[in-house]
Short mmCIF file of C-alpha atoms in Angstrom, two decimals:
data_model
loop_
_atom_site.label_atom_id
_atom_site.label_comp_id
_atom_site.label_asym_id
_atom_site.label_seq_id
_atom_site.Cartn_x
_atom_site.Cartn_y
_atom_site.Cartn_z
CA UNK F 13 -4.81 20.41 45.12
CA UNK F 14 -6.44 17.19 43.30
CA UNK F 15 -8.10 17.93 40.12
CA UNK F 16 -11.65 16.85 40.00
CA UNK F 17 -11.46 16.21 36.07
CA UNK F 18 -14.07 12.62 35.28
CA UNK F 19 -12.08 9.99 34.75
CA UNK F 20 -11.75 9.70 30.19
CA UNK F 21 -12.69 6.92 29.22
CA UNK F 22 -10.82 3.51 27.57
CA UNK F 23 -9.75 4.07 24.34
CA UNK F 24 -10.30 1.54 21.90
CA UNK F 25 -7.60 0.21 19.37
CA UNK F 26 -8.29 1.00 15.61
CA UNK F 27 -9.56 -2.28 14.70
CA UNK F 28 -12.34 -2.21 17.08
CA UNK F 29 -14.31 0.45 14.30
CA UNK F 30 -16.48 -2.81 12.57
CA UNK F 31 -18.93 0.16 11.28
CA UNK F 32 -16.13 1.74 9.05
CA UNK F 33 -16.67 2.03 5.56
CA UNK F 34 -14.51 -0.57 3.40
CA UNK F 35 -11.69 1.12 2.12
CA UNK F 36 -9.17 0.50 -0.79
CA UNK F 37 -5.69 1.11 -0.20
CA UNK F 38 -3.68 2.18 -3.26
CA UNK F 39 0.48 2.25 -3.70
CA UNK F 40 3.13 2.19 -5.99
CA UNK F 41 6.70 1.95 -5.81
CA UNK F 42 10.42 1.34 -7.25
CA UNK F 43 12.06 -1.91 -6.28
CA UNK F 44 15.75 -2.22 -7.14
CA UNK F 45 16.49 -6.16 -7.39
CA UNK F 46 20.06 -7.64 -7.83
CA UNK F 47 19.78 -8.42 -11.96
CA UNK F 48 20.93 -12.18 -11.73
CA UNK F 49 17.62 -12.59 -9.00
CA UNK F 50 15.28 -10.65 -11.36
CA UNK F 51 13.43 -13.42 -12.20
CA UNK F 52 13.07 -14.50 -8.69
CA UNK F 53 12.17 -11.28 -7.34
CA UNK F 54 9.27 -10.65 -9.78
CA UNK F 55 8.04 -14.14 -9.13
CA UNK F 56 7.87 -12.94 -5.58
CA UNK F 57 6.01 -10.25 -6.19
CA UNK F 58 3.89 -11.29 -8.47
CA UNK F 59 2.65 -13.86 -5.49
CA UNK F 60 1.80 -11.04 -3.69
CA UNK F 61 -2.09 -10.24 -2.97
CA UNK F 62 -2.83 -6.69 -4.78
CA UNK F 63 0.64 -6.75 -6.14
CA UNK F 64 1.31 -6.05 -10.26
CA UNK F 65 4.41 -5.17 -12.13
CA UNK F 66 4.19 -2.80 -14.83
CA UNK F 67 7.42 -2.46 -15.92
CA UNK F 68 11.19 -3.48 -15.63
CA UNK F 69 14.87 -3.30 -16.73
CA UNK F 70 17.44 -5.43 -17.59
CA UNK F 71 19.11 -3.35 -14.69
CA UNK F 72 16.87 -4.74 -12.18
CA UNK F 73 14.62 -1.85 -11.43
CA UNK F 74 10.75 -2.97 -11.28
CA UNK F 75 8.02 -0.39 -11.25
CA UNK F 76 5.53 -2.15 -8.53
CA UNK F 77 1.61 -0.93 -7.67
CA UNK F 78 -0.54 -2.46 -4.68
CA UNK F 79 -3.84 -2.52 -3.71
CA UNK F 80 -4.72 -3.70 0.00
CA UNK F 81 -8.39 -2.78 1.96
CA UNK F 82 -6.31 -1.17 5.07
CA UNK F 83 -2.94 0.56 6.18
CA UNK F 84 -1.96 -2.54 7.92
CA UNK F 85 -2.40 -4.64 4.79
CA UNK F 86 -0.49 -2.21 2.85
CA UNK F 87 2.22 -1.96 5.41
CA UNK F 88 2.54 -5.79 5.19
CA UNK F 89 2.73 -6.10 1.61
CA UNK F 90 5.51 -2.71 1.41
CA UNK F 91 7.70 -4.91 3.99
CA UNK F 92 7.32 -8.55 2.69
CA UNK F 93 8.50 -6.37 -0.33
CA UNK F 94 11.19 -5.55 1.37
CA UNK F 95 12.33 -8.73 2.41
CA UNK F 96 12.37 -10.91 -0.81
CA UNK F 97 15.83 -12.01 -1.38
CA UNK F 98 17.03 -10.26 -3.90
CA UNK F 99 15.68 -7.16 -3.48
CA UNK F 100 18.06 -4.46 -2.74
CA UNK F 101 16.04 -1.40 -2.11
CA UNK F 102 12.62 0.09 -2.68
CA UNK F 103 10.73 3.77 -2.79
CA UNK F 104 7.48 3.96 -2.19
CA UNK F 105 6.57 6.68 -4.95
CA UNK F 106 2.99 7.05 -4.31
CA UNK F 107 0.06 6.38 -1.64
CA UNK F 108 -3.60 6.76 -1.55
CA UNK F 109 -6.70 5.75 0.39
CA UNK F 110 -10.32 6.35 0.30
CA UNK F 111 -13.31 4.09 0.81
CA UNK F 112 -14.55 2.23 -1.83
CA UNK F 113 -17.35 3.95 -2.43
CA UNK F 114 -15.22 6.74 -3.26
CA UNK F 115 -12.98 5.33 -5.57
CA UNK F 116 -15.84 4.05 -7.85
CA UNK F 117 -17.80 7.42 -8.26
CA UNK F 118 -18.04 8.43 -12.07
CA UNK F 119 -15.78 11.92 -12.63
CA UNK F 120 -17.35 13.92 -15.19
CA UNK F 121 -14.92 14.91 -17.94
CA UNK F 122 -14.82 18.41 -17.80
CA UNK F 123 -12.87 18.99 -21.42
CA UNK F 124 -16.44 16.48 -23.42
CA UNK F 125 -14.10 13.92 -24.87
#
């Protein structure tokens, strides 16, 4: 016997939400460069939108955050990353998302200093 269920209706893809709240995307991560294209490497990333170094070794490791306003963004920053000569690995360490408005609320300090 045929079901008599309505027919659901068309999902729409993700970027069809215009209404959503702006968001800020927030990651950071470990890249492992070959030492001799250090130099390189961090030049690459440095021309990265949302993309700071805050440290590094002589060994080639680079401690890397980003910023980017969606997933996708982020995603395309983590993989053009990736694929900068010289690079040899990377861990993403940490992650976190939350609108804007969000991210700029005052936290009271609970300890008064």
């Amino acid at each position: 016997m045929q079901s008599l269920r309505p027919p659901s209706p068309p999902s729409q893809p993700a970027s069809a939400s215009c209404s959503a709240a702006p968001e800020l995307h927030i990651a950071s991560m470990v890249v492992h460069a070959a030492p001799r294209r250090l130099a390189d490497v961090r030049g690459a990333i440095l021309a990265i939108a949302g993309a700071e170094i805050h440290g590094a070794s002589e060994t080639g490791k680079l401690v890397v955050t980003l910023e980017a306003p969606s997933t996708e963004d982020m995603l395309a920053r983590i993989a053009e990353i990736q694929r900068i000569d010289g690079v040899l690995a990377s861990a993403l360490v940490y992650q976190h998302s939350d609108t804007l408005a969000a991210m700029n609320e005052e936290i009271d300090d609970v300890h008064g200093s």
